RNA sequence: GCCCCAGUAGCUCAAAGGAUAGAGCGGCGGACUUCUAAUCCGUAGGUUGGGGGUUCGAGUCCCUCCUGGGGUGCCA
């Protein structure tokens, strides 16, 4: 159990004990919050619970805090618990227990993990791009955010499915097929042109060229569907490969078409109709979203008889509920912010509580090169793709910068900074911490020693203030994972990784290991310390889907 | 018009309703014969867009106004 949970429970128990002994009156105890104070003077952890209780107990916060502290049992983890005005309970960890975190980190591969999710079935849906073109940077951001959340959820005990909803039917794919066919005919010398609605990107011509190379001119009589299916399957494969290059892999690719094949779309529509949420107007079927607070009703089935995108989206989320996911996280880019609530209204109308669905919105990604914003236009096929960006800057900077801001803030991806090997680039700042640890062990082994030599080191020699500060920061990983799993904000791990590196580098400067002036027992203890640090950086980088290099 | 997001140091951004609002970059001043300086140490920099309110306590919650971005399809 993470230390902040243990402390919260200890304080809860102390409050109850104080109530039983009559030191505090009876009241319902609100959630006990444990914080990490900014100021080290205020201890390692603190709780403002006494101030919250002042009204309930009708006592001065200081008195309440004192009553709680007097009923707090002696805990091995703690060195000191004291009360500070106006009523904070401040807690200082014992140095021996902190030092022992080194052993704890070395003993497990999943330091920081704990069982918050209790094996609950969770799903993260992200990217979900149409198979009509290369993965764009906006979709990449959603993918990286979603994948990072999935990693955090797994780390705290959820059974996570990464899912990609893939739109393999409808107008978009038809336009795709037409686009390829036109390019194909052009390659054969025919005088045809793309419309504005068609996909203009060069990759369309590439697909047409591939068809020409494989089949010559024999495909002219094939219907548009042939070209659609070919292009759809090809592009899907390419999308998967592109995403794999930034360590994003999906467990399930959910085909929109399957919702038509098994009748779920019409079933959902009929259910909505039966429940009275649908009416006909202007030869279309309308969904009464205004009953759920929308400012106008929305079309479910067009006058042509075809459903709008909304209908399968609702059926899809209905399916998620019926598959038994207890937690669903949907990532949406700026172009879907408005439609996300409508889907939930649909699920609600179908009779499901939507509390299990959390929509995570994110803002746009802009590319900055040489200080100038790179101009892009999706419609004209003029944009930088994920593949191009991986080729140019590598996967690690992409992973990092996509989660280096809260989803609510736009990302300006600075391509020059991404590849800059300097202290301005947080990617290298973090990875270099791992490299520096690796360097110590490399040197140590070159001198003929084994890594095991430090196994029985005396960790109580790790008394340097900077070493202890690093271990305090290490302890925060659990709370970071918990925050991510409850707020669905992936950026916390990026800031944590930076903070951890910022706690590491000063330690590395001062707490030497292999220098002649370091005595043998301390050297062994520090080898353990840096072994733990190395593990922890590898762990945190892995949680971000980034590599942990041995050398740079 | 309506909806969503943002407005915090010169710039880019953090900050579960908690104590004196923090980082990075940039500025200024220092430290390399190194377990890799891809690093460290020091320093300056703020009326958290304006105004009300709730609270023991507000950058955070509520109301209102201002500015910027996105959305507001029988496209997805």
Coordinates of C-alpha atoms (C1' of nucleotides) in Angstrom, one line a residue:
Chain A
X1 CA 0.0 0.0 0.0
X2 CA 1.4 3.4 -0.8
X3 CA 2.6 5.5 2.1
X4 CA 0.0 8.2 1.6
X5 CA -2.8 5.6 1.9
X6 CA -1.3 4.2 5.1
X7 CA -1.1 7.6 6.6
X8 CA -4.7 8.4 5.7
X9 CA -5.9 5.2 7.2
X10 CA -3.8 5.8 10.4
X11 CA -5.3 9.2 10.8
X12 CA -8.9 7.9 10.2
X13 CA -8.3 5.3 12.9
X14 CA -6.9 8.0 15.2
X15 CA -10.0 10.2 14.7
X16 CA -12.2 7.2 15.5
X17 CA -10.1 6.4 18.6
X18 CA -10.3 10.0 19.7
X19 CA -14.1 9.9 19.3
X20 CA -14.4 6.7 21.3
X21 CA -12.3 8.1 24.1
X22 CA -14.4 11.3 24.1
X23 CA -11.5 13.6 23.0
X24 CA -13.5 14.4 19.9
X25 CA -17.3 14.5 19.5
X26 CA -19.2 12.2 17.1
X27 CA -19.4 13.2 13.4
X28 CA -19.1 11.5 10.0
X29 CA -15.5 11.6 8.9
X30 CA -14.9 13.1 5.5
X31 CA -12.1 11.7 3.3
X32 CA -8.8 12.2 4.9
X33 CA -6.5 14.0 2.4
X34 CA -2.7 13.6 2.6
X35 CA -0.5 16.1 0.7
X36 CA 3.1 16.6 0.1
X37 CA 3.9 20.1 1.4
X38 CA 6.1 22.3 -0.7
X39 CA 8.0 23.6 2.2
X40 CA 10.3 20.9 3.8
X41 CA 9.7 22.7 7.1
X42 CA 6.2 21.3 7.0
X43 CA 7.4 17.7 6.9
X44 CA 7.3 15.0 4.2
X45 CA 3.5 14.6 4.3
X46 CA 0.7 16.7 5.8
X47 CA -3.0 16.5 6.4
X48 CA -5.4 19.5 6.6
X49 CA -8.1 17.3 8.1
X50 CA -8.3 19.1 11.4
X51 CA -9.3 22.3 9.6
X52 CA -12.1 20.5 7.7
X53 CA -13.3 19.0 11.0
X54 CA -13.4 22.3 12.8
X55 CA -17.1 23.0 11.9
X56 CA -18.2 19.4 12.4
X57 CA -16.5 19.1 15.8
X58 CA -17.1 22.7 16.8
X59 CA -13.6 22.8 18.2
X60 CA -10.5 24.8 17.3
X61 CA -8.5 23.1 14.5
X62 CA -5.3 23.1 16.7
X63 CA -7.1 21.2 19.4
X64 CA -8.5 18.7 17.0
X65 CA -5.1 18.1 15.4
X66 CA -3.6 17.5 18.8
X67 CA -6.4 15.1 19.7
X68 CA -5.8 13.2 16.5
X69 CA -2.0 13.1 17.0
X70 CA -2.3 11.9 20.6
X71 CA -4.3 8.8 19.3
X72 CA -1.9 8.1 16.4
X73 CA -0.1 4.8 17.1
X74 CA 3.7 4.7 16.7
X75 CA 4.5 3.7 13.1
X76 CA 7.8 2.4 12.0
X77 CA 7.7 4.5 8.8
X78 CA 7.5 7.7 10.8
X79 CA 10.0 9.7 12.7
X80 CA 7.9 12.6 13.9
X81 CA 4.3 13.8 13.8
X82 CA 3.6 17.4 14.9
X83 CA 0.9 20.0 14.7
X84 CA 1.4 23.4 13.1
X85 CA -0.9 26.4 13.0
X86 CA -3.6 26.8 11.9
X87 CA -4.1 23.1 12.3
X88 CA -2.0 21.1 10.0
X89 CA -0.8 17.6 11.0
X90 CA 2.7 17.4 9.7
X91 CA 4.5 14.1 9.3
X92 CA 8.2 13.3 8.9
X93 CA 9.3 9.9 7.5
X94 CA 12.0 8.0 9.4
X95 CA 15.3 8.0 7.7
X96 CA 15.8 4.3 8.1
X97 CA 12.5 3.6 6.3
X98 CA 13.4 6.0 3.5
X99 CA 16.8 4.3 3.1
X100 CA 15.0 1.0 2.9
X101 CA 13.2 2.2 -0.2
X102 CA 16.4 1.4 -2.1
X103 CA 15.9 -2.3 -1.2
X104 CA 12.2 -2.0 -2.1
X105 CA 12.9 -0.6 -5.5
X106 CA 15.5 -3.2 -6.2
X107 CA 13.2 -6.0 -5.1
X108 CA 10.4 -5.4 -7.5
X109 CA 10.0 -4.7 -11.2
X110 CA 6.8 -2.6 -10.6
X111 CA 7.7 -0.2 -7.8
X112 CA 4.9 2.3 -7.3
X113 CA 2.2 -0.2 -8.3
X114 CA -0.6 -1.0 -6.0
X115 CA -4.0 -2.6 -6.4
X116 CA -6.4 0.3 -7.0
X117 CA -8.3 -1.3 -9.9
X118 CA -8.9 -4.7 -8.3
X119 CA -8.8 -6.3 -11.7
X120 CA -11.7 -4.3 -13.0
X121 CA -12.2 -4.5 -16.8
X122 CA -11.1 -1.2 -18.4
X123 CA -10.9 0.0 -21.9
X124 CA -9.0 2.8 -23.4
X125 CA -10.2 3.8 -26.9
X126 CA -7.9 6.1 -28.8
X127 CA -6.6 7.1 -32.3
X128 CA -9.7 5.6 -34.0
X129 CA -8.7 7.3 -37.3
X130 CA -10.5 6.5 -40.5
X131 CA -8.4 4.3 -42.7
X132 CA -8.2 7.0 -45.3
X133 CA -4.7 8.4 -44.8
X134 CA -1.6 8.4 -42.7
X135 CA -1.7 8.9 -39.0
X136 CA -1.7 12.6 -38.3
X137 CA -0.1 14.4 -35.3
X138 CA -3.4 15.1 -33.7
X139 CA -4.3 11.4 -33.7
X140 CA -0.9 10.7 -32.5
X141 CA -1.4 12.9 -29.5
X142 CA -4.6 11.0 -28.6
X143 CA -2.8 7.7 -29.1
X144 CA 0.2 8.6 -26.9
X145 CA -2.1 10.0 -24.2
X146 CA -4.3 6.9 -24.3
X147 CA -1.5 4.5 -24.3
X148 CA 0.1 6.3 -21.4
X149 CA -3.1 6.1 -19.5
X150 CA -3.4 2.5 -20.3
X151 CA 0.0 1.8 -18.9
X152 CA -0.8 3.7 -15.7
X153 CA -4.1 1.9 -15.3
X154 CA -2.4 -1.5 -15.8
X155 CA 0.2 -0.4 -13.2
X156 CA -2.6 0.1 -10.6
X157 CA -4.4 -3.1 -11.2
X158 CA -6.9 -2.6 -14.0
X159 CA -7.4 -5.2 -16.7
X160 CA -6.9 -2.9 -19.7
X161 CA -8.0 -3.4 -23.3
X162 CA -6.5 -0.9 -25.8
X163 CA -9.0 -0.5 -28.5
X164 CA -9.2 1.2 -31.9
X165 CA -12.5 2.0 -33.5
X166 CA -12.1 1.8 -37.1
X167 CA -14.4 3.3 -39.6
X168 CA -14.5 0.9 -42.5
X169 CA -17.8 1.8 -44.0
X170 CA -19.6 4.8 -45.3
X171 CA -18.9 7.8 -47.3
X172 CA -15.3 8.4 -46.3
X173 CA -14.2 5.0 -47.5
X174 CA -16.2 5.4 -50.7
X175 CA -14.4 8.7 -51.4
X176 CA -11.2 7.0 -50.7
X177 CA -11.9 4.3 -53.3
X178 CA -13.0 6.9 -55.9
X179 CA -9.8 8.8 -55.2
X180 CA -7.6 5.8 -55.8
X181 CA -9.5 4.8 -58.9
X182 CA -9.2 8.3 -60.4
X183 CA -5.5 8.3 -59.8
X184 CA -5.2 4.8 -61.3
X185 CA -7.0 6.0 -64.4
X186 CA -4.8 9.0 -64.6
X187 CA -1.7 6.8 -64.5
X188 CA -3.2 5.0 -67.4
X189 CA -3.5 8.3 -69.3
X190 CA -7.2 8.9 -68.9
X191 CA -8.5 12.4 -68.6
X192 CA -10.2 12.4 -65.2
X193 CA -9.8 14.8 -62.3
X194 CA -10.3 14.6 -58.5
X195 CA -13.1 16.6 -56.9
X196 CA -12.5 18.8 -53.9
X197 CA -14.1 16.1 -51.7
X198 CA -11.5 13.5 -52.8
X199 CA -8.3 12.7 -51.0
X200 CA -5.6 14.7 -52.5
X201 CA -2.5 13.3 -50.7
X202 CA 0.4 11.8 -52.6
X203 CA -0.1 8.5 -50.8
X204 CA -3.3 8.0 -53.0
X205 CA -1.2 8.1 -56.1
X206 CA 1.3 5.7 -54.5
X207 CA -1.5 3.2 -53.9
X208 CA -2.7 3.6 -57.5
X209 CA 0.8 3.0 -58.7
X210 CA 1.1 -0.2 -56.6
X211 CA -2.1 -1.5 -58.2
X212 CA -0.8 -0.6 -61.6
X213 CA 2.5 -2.4 -60.9
X214 CA 0.7 -5.5 -59.8
X215 CA -2.1 -5.7 -62.2
X216 CA -1.4 -3.4 -65.1
X217 CA -4.5 -1.8 -66.6
X218 CA -6.7 -4.8 -65.9
X219 CA -8.6 -3.2 -63.0
X220 CA -10.4 -0.5 -65.0
X221 CA -13.6 -2.5 -64.9
X222 CA -13.5 -3.0 -61.2
X223 CA -16.1 -1.2 -59.1
X224 CA -15.2 1.5 -56.6
X225 CA -15.6 -1.0 -53.8
X226 CA -12.6 -2.9 -55.1
X227 CA -10.5 0.2 -54.8
X228 CA -12.0 1.1 -51.5
X229 CA -11.3 -2.2 -49.9
X230 CA -7.8 -2.3 -51.2
X231 CA -6.9 1.2 -50.0
X232 CA -8.7 0.7 -46.7
X233 CA -6.8 -2.5 -45.9
X234 CA -3.4 -1.1 -47.0
X235 CA -3.8 2.1 -45.1
X236 CA -5.0 0.3 -42.0
X237 CA -1.8 -1.8 -42.1
X238 CA 0.3 1.3 -42.5
X239 CA -1.4 3.0 -39.6
X240 CA -0.7 0.0 -37.4
X241 CA 2.9 0.0 -38.3
X242 CA 3.2 3.7 -37.8
X243 CA 1.7 3.5 -34.3
X244 CA 3.9 0.6 -33.4
X245 CA 6.9 2.8 -34.1
X246 CA 5.9 4.9 -31.2
X247 CA 5.1 1.9 -29.0
X248 CA 1.4 2.1 -29.3
X249 CA -0.3 -1.3 -29.9
X250 CA -3.9 -2.2 -29.7
X251 CA -5.6 -5.3 -28.4
X252 CA -8.7 -4.8 -30.4
X253 CA -9.4 -3.2 -33.8
X254 CA -13.2 -2.7 -33.7
X255 CA -14.7 -2.4 -37.2
X256 CA -17.7 -0.1 -37.5
X257 CA -18.9 -2.4 -40.3
X258 CA -19.4 -5.2 -37.7
X259 CA -22.1 -3.2 -36.0
X260 CA -24.0 -3.3 -39.3
X261 CA -23.3 -6.9 -39.9
X262 CA -24.6 -8.1 -36.6
X263 CA -27.5 -5.7 -36.6
X264 CA -26.5 -3.7 -33.6
X265 CA -27.0 -0.3 -35.3
X266 CA -30.6 -1.0 -36.1
X267 CA -31.2 -2.7 -32.8
X268 CA -29.9 0.4 -31.0
X269 CA -32.2 2.6 -33.2
X270 CA -35.2 0.5 -32.5
X271 CA -34.5 0.6 -28.8
X272 CA -34.3 4.4 -28.9
X273 CA -37.5 4.5 -30.9
X274 CA -39.3 2.2 -28.4
X275 CA -38.2 4.4 -25.5
X276 CA -39.6 7.4 -27.3
X277 CA -36.4 9.3 -28.0
X278 CA -36.8 9.3 -31.7
X279 CA -39.1 11.3 -34.0
X280 CA -39.5 11.8 -37.7
X281 CA -39.1 15.2 -39.3
X282 CA -38.3 16.2 -42.9
X283 CA -38.0 12.5 -43.8
X284 CA -35.2 12.1 -41.3
X285 CA -35.1 10.4 -37.9
X286 CA -34.2 12.8 -35.1
X287 CA -32.8 12.0 -31.6
X288 CA -34.2 14.1 -28.8
X289 CA -30.9 15.1 -27.4
X290 CA -32.5 18.3 -26.0
X291 CA -34.0 16.0 -23.3
X292 CA -30.4 15.5 -22.1
X293 CA -29.5 19.2 -22.2
X294 CA -28.4 19.6 -25.8
X295 CA -29.3 22.9 -27.4
X296 CA -30.9 21.2 -30.4
X297 CA -32.0 17.7 -31.5
X298 CA -29.7 15.7 -33.8
X299 CA -30.2 13.6 -36.9
X300 CA -29.8 9.8 -36.5
X301 CA -30.9 8.6 -39.9
X302 CA -30.7 10.8 -43.0
X303 CA -33.4 11.3 -45.6
X304 CA -31.4 8.8 -47.7
X305 CA -32.1 6.1 -45.1
X306 CA -28.4 6.0 -44.1
X307 CA -27.5 6.5 -40.4
X308 CA -25.3 9.4 -39.5
X309 CA -22.0 8.7 -37.8
X310 CA -23.8 9.2 -34.5
X311 CA -25.9 6.1 -34.8
X312 CA -23.0 3.6 -35.0
X313 CA -21.1 5.6 -32.4
X314 CA -24.0 5.1 -30.0
X315 CA -24.3 1.5 -30.9
X316 CA -20.6 1.1 -30.3
X317 CA -20.7 2.6 -26.8
X318 CA -23.8 0.5 -26.1
X319 CA -21.7 -2.5 -27.0
X320 CA -18.9 -1.4 -24.7
X321 CA -21.3 -1.3 -21.8
X322 CA -22.6 -4.7 -22.7
X323 CA -19.2 -6.2 -23.0
X324 CA -18.9 -5.4 -19.3
X325 CA -16.3 -2.7 -19.2
X326 CA -16.4 -1.1 -15.8
X327 CA -14.2 1.8 -16.9
X328 CA -14.1 3.2 -20.4
X329 CA -11.7 6.0 -21.3
X330 CA -12.4 7.7 -24.7
X331 CA -9.8 10.1 -26.2
X332 CA -11.1 12.8 -28.4
X333 CA -9.3 15.5 -30.5
X334 CA -10.6 19.0 -30.9
X335 CA -12.7 18.0 -33.9
X336 CA -14.8 15.6 -31.8
X337 CA -15.3 17.7 -28.6
X338 CA -18.9 18.5 -29.5
X339 CA -20.0 15.0 -30.5
X340 CA -18.6 13.2 -27.4
X341 CA -21.5 14.3 -25.2
X342 CA -24.1 13.2 -27.8
X343 CA -22.8 9.7 -27.8
X344 CA -23.2 9.6 -24.0
X345 CA -26.7 10.9 -24.3
X346 CA -27.4 8.0 -26.6
X347 CA -26.0 5.5 -24.1
X348 CA -28.1 7.1 -21.4
X349 CA -31.2 7.0 -23.5
X350 CA -30.6 3.2 -24.0
X351 CA -30.8 2.9 -20.3
X352 CA -27.3 2.8 -19.1
X353 CA -25.7 4.9 -16.5
X354 CA -22.7 6.6 -18.2
X355 CA -20.6 7.1 -15.1
X356 CA -18.3 4.4 -16.3
X357 CA -17.3 6.4 -19.4
X358 CA -14.7 9.1 -19.1
X359 CA -14.1 11.3 -22.1
X360 CA -10.6 12.8 -22.3
X361 CA -10.4 15.8 -24.6
X362 CA -7.2 17.2 -26.0
X363 CA -6.2 20.2 -28.0
X364 CA -4.3 20.5 -31.2
X365 CA -0.7 19.8 -32.0
X366 CA 1.3 22.4 -34.0
X367 CA 4.7 21.7 -35.5
X368 CA 7.4 24.3 -35.0
X369 CA 10.5 24.3 -37.1
X370 CA 13.2 26.9 -36.9
X371 CA 10.8 29.0 -34.7
X372 CA 8.1 29.1 -37.4
X373 CA 4.8 27.2 -37.3
X374 CA 4.7 24.5 -40.1
X375 CA 1.5 25.2 -42.1
X376 CA -0.6 22.1 -42.7
X377 CA -3.9 21.3 -44.4
X378 CA -5.4 17.9 -44.0
X379 CA -7.9 18.3 -46.8
X380 CA -5.1 19.0 -49.3
X381 CA -3.1 16.1 -48.0
X382 CA -0.4 18.6 -47.1
X383 CA 0.6 17.6 -43.6
X384 CA 3.4 16.0 -41.6
X385 CA 2.7 12.4 -40.8
X386 CA 3.6 10.4 -37.8
X387 CA 6.1 8.4 -39.9
X388 CA 7.8 11.5 -41.2
X389 CA 8.1 12.8 -37.6
X390 CA 9.5 9.5 -36.3
X391 CA 12.0 9.5 -39.2
X392 CA 13.1 13.0 -38.3
X393 CA 13.2 13.1 -34.5
X394 CA 12.7 9.5 -33.3
X395 CA 10.0 8.0 -31.1
X396 CA 11.1 9.1 -27.6
X397 CA 10.7 12.9 -28.1
X398 CA 7.3 12.3 -29.7
X399 CA 6.1 10.2 -26.7
X400 CA 7.4 12.8 -24.3
X401 CA 6.2 16.0 -25.9
X402 CA 2.8 14.6 -26.6
X403 CA 2.2 14.2 -22.8
X404 CA 4.3 17.2 -21.7
X405 CA 1.2 19.4 -21.5
X406 CA -2.2 19.0 -20.0
X407 CA -4.6 17.8 -22.7
X408 CA -6.4 21.1 -22.3
X409 CA -3.3 23.0 -23.6
X410 CA -2.3 22.9 -27.2
X411 CA 1.1 21.3 -27.9
X412 CA 3.7 23.2 -29.9
X413 CA 6.0 20.5 -31.0
X414 CA 9.4 22.1 -31.5
X415 CA 11.3 19.9 -34.0
X416 CA 14.6 21.5 -33.3
X417 CA 14.4 21.1 -29.6
X418 CA 13.2 17.5 -30.0
X419 CA 16.6 16.5 -31.5
X420 CA 18.7 18.9 -29.6
X421 CA 21.2 17.1 -27.3
X422 CA 21.3 19.7 -24.6
X423 CA 20.0 20.6 -21.2
X424 CA 17.1 22.4 -22.9
X425 CA 15.7 19.1 -24.0
X426 CA 13.9 17.4 -21.1
X427 CA 13.9 14.1 -23.0
X428 CA 17.7 13.9 -22.8
X429 CA 17.7 15.3 -19.3
X430 CA 15.6 12.4 -18.1
X431 CA 17.2 9.7 -20.2
X432 CA 20.6 10.9 -19.2
X433 CA 19.8 10.1 -15.6
X434 CA 19.5 6.5 -16.6
X435 CA 22.6 6.7 -18.7
X436 CA 24.6 8.1 -15.8
X437 CA 23.5 5.2 -13.6
X438 CA 24.4 2.7 -16.3
X439 CA 27.8 4.4 -16.6
X440 CA 28.6 3.8 -13.0
X441 CA 27.9 0.1 -13.3
X442 CA 29.8 -0.2 -16.6
X443 CA 32.9 1.4 -15.0
X444 CA 32.4 -0.8 -11.9
X445 CA 32.3 -4.0 -14.0
X446 CA 35.2 -2.9 -16.1
X447 CA 37.2 -2.7 -12.9
X448 CA 36.4 -6.4 -12.4
X449 CA 33.6 -6.3 -9.9
X450 CA 30.2 -7.8 -10.2
X451 CA 26.9 -6.1 -9.6
X452 CA 26.1 -8.5 -6.8
X453 CA 29.1 -7.3 -4.8
X454 CA 27.0 -4.6 -3.1
X455 CA 24.1 -7.0 -2.2
X456 CA 24.6 -6.8 1.5
X457 CA 25.5 -3.1 1.6
X458 CA 24.6 -1.1 4.7
X459 CA 21.8 1.2 3.4
X460 CA 21.9 3.3 6.6
X461 CA 25.1 5.0 5.2
X462 CA 22.9 6.8 2.7
X463 CA 22.6 9.9 4.8
X464 CA 23.2 12.6 2.3
X465 CA 20.3 15.0 2.1
X466 CA 20.2 14.8 -1.7
X467 CA 20.0 11.0 -1.6
X468 CA 17.1 11.2 0.8
X469 CA 15.4 13.8 -1.3
X470 CA 15.6 11.5 -4.3
X471 CA 14.1 8.7 -2.3
X472 CA 11.2 11.0 -1.2
X473 CA 10.6 11.8 -4.8
X474 CA 10.7 8.1 -5.6
X475 CA 7.9 7.5 -3.1
X476 CA 5.6 9.8 -5.0
X477 CA 5.3 7.5 -7.9
X478 CA 2.3 5.7 -6.4
X479 CA 0.5 9.0 -5.9
X480 CA 1.3 10.0 -9.5
X481 CA -0.1 6.8 -10.9
X482 CA -3.2 7.2 -8.7
X483 CA -3.8 10.7 -9.9
X484 CA -3.5 9.5 -13.5
X485 CA -5.9 6.7 -13.0
X486 CA -8.5 8.9 -11.3
X487 CA -8.2 12.1 -13.3
X488 CA -7.3 10.5 -16.6
X489 CA -4.6 13.1 -17.2
X490 CA -1.5 11.5 -18.5
X491 CA 0.8 14.6 -18.3
X492 CA 1.5 14.0 -14.6
X493 CA 4.0 11.2 -15.4
X494 CA 5.9 13.5 -17.7
X495 CA 6.3 16.2 -15.0
X496 CA 7.1 13.5 -12.5
X497 CA 9.9 12.1 -14.7
X498 CA 11.4 15.5 -15.0
X499 CA 11.2 16.2 -11.3
X500 CA 12.8 12.8 -10.6
X501 CA 15.6 13.6 -12.9
X502 CA 15.9 17.0 -11.3
X503 CA 16.3 15.3 -7.9
X504 CA 18.8 12.8 -9.4
X505 CA 21.4 15.0 -11.2
X506 CA 22.4 17.1 -8.2
X507 CA 22.8 13.9 -6.2
X508 CA 25.0 12.4 -8.9
X509 CA 27.2 15.5 -8.8
X510 CA 27.8 15.3 -5.1
X511 CA 27.4 11.6 -4.1
X512 CA 30.2 9.9 -5.9
X513 CA 30.7 6.2 -5.9
X514 CA 33.9 5.2 -7.5
X515 CA 36.1 8.0 -6.5
X516 CA 39.1 7.1 -4.3
X517 CA 37.9 9.2 -1.4
X518 CA 34.7 7.2 -1.0
X519 CA 35.2 4.5 1.6
X520 CA 34.2 0.9 0.7
X521 CA 31.1 0.5 2.8
X522 CA 29.6 3.8 1.5
X523 CA 30.6 2.9 -2.0
X524 CA 28.6 -0.4 -1.8
X525 CA 25.6 1.4 -0.3
X526 CA 25.7 4.0 -3.1
X527 CA 26.0 1.3 -5.7
X528 CA 22.7 0.0 -4.4
X529 CA 21.3 3.5 -4.5
X530 CA 22.2 4.0 -8.1
X531 CA 21.0 0.6 -9.0
X532 CA 17.7 1.5 -7.5
X533 CA 17.7 4.8 -9.4
X534 CA 18.5 3.1 -12.6
X535 CA 15.6 0.7 -12.1
X536 CA 13.3 3.5 -11.3
X537 CA 14.2 5.6 -14.3
X538 CA 13.7 2.5 -16.5
X539 CA 10.4 2.0 -14.9
X540 CA 9.2 5.6 -15.3
X541 CA 10.4 5.7 -18.9
X542 CA 8.6 2.5 -19.6
X543 CA 5.4 4.0 -18.2
X544 CA 5.8 6.7 -20.8
X545 CA 6.5 4.2 -23.5
X546 CA 10.1 5.6 -23.9
X547 CA 13.4 3.8 -24.1
X548 CA 15.9 3.7 -21.3
X549 CA 19.3 4.0 -23.1
X550 CA 22.5 2.6 -21.5
X551 CA 24.7 5.1 -23.4
X552 CA 24.0 8.3 -25.2
Chain B
rG1 C1' -26.2 33.4 -30.6
rC2 C1' -25.0 28.7 -28.1
rC3 C1' -21.2 25.0 -26.3
rC4 C1' -16.1 23.6 -25.0
rC5 C1' -10.9 25.0 -23.8
rA6 C1' -7.5 28.6 -22.4
rG7 C1' -5.8 33.4 -20.0
rU8 C1' -0.5 32.3 -13.9
rA9 C1' 7.1 35.4 -14.1
rG10 C1' 9.7 38.4 -20.5
rC11 C1' 8.3 33.2 -23.2
rU12 C1' 6.3 27.9 -22.7
rC13 C1' 3.7 25.7 -18.9
rA14 C1' 2.7 23.2 -13.7
rA15 C1' 0.0 23.4 -9.2
rA16 C1' -7.0 16.7 -5.7
rG17 C1' -9.9 23.8 -2.0
rG18 C1' -4.5 24.2 2.0
rA19 C1' 0.8 26.9 4.7
rU20 C1' 5.4 32.1 1.6
rA21 C1' 1.8 30.3 -6.2
rG22 C1' 6.4 26.6 -8.6
rA23 C1' 9.5 24.5 -12.9
rG24 C1' 11.9 24.9 -17.6
rC25 C1' 13.6 28.4 -21.3
rG26 C1' 15.4 33.3 -21.7
rG27 C1' 18.5 37.2 -18.4
rC28 C1' 22.6 37.9 -14.9
rG29 C1' 26.9 35.5 -12.0
rG30 C1' 29.8 31.1 -11.1
rA31 C1' 31.7 25.5 -11.5
rC32 C1' 34.7 20.7 -16.2
rU33 C1' 41.9 16.7 -15.1
rU34 C1' 34.4 14.2 -14.2
rC35 C1' 31.4 7.3 -12.2
rU36 C1' 29.7 11.3 -19.8
rA37 C1' 29.2 19.3 -18.5
rA38 C1' 23.5 15.8 -22.6
rU39 C1' 25.4 18.3 -15.8
rC40 C1' 25.5 21.4 -11.4
rC41 C1' 25.4 25.9 -8.0
rG42 C1' 23.7 30.9 -7.2
rU43 C1' 20.5 35.2 -8.5
rA44 C1' 16.6 38.5 -10.4
rG45 C1' 11.7 38.1 -12.1
rG46 C1' 4.0 37.8 -9.8
rU47 C1' -2.2 42.4 -8.0
rU48 C1' -2.8 34.1 -11.1
rG49 C1' -7.3 38.8 -17.4
rG50 C1' -11.2 42.4 -14.5
rG51 C1' -15.2 42.6 -10.9
rG52 C1' -18.5 40.2 -7.3
rG53 C1' -19.6 35.7 -4.3
rU54 C1' -19.1 30.8 -1.3
rU55 C1' -15.3 29.0 2.5
rC56 C1' -11.5 28.8 8.5
rG57 C1' -8.8 29.0 3.7
rA58 C1' -9.7 30.3 -3.7
rG59 C1' -5.0 30.2 -9.3
rU60 C1' -8.5 26.1 -8.2
rC61 C1' -15.6 26.3 -6.8
rC62 C1' -20.2 29.7 -8.2
rC63 C1' -22.0 34.3 -11.0
rU64 C1' -20.6 38.1 -14.4
rC65 C1' -17.7 40.7 -17.9
rC66 C1' -13.2 41.0 -21.3
rU67 C1' -9.6 38.6 -24.7
rG68 C1' -7.7 34.4 -27.6
rG69 C1' -8.5 29.4 -29.8
rG70 C1' -11.8 25.4 -31.3
rG71 C1' -16.7 23.6 -32.2
rU72 C1' -21.7 24.6 -33.5
rG73 C1' -23.2 19.1 -40.9
rC74 C1' -28.6 14.9 -42.8
rC75 C1' -19.2 14.7 -43.0
rA76 C1' -16.4 11.4 -39.3

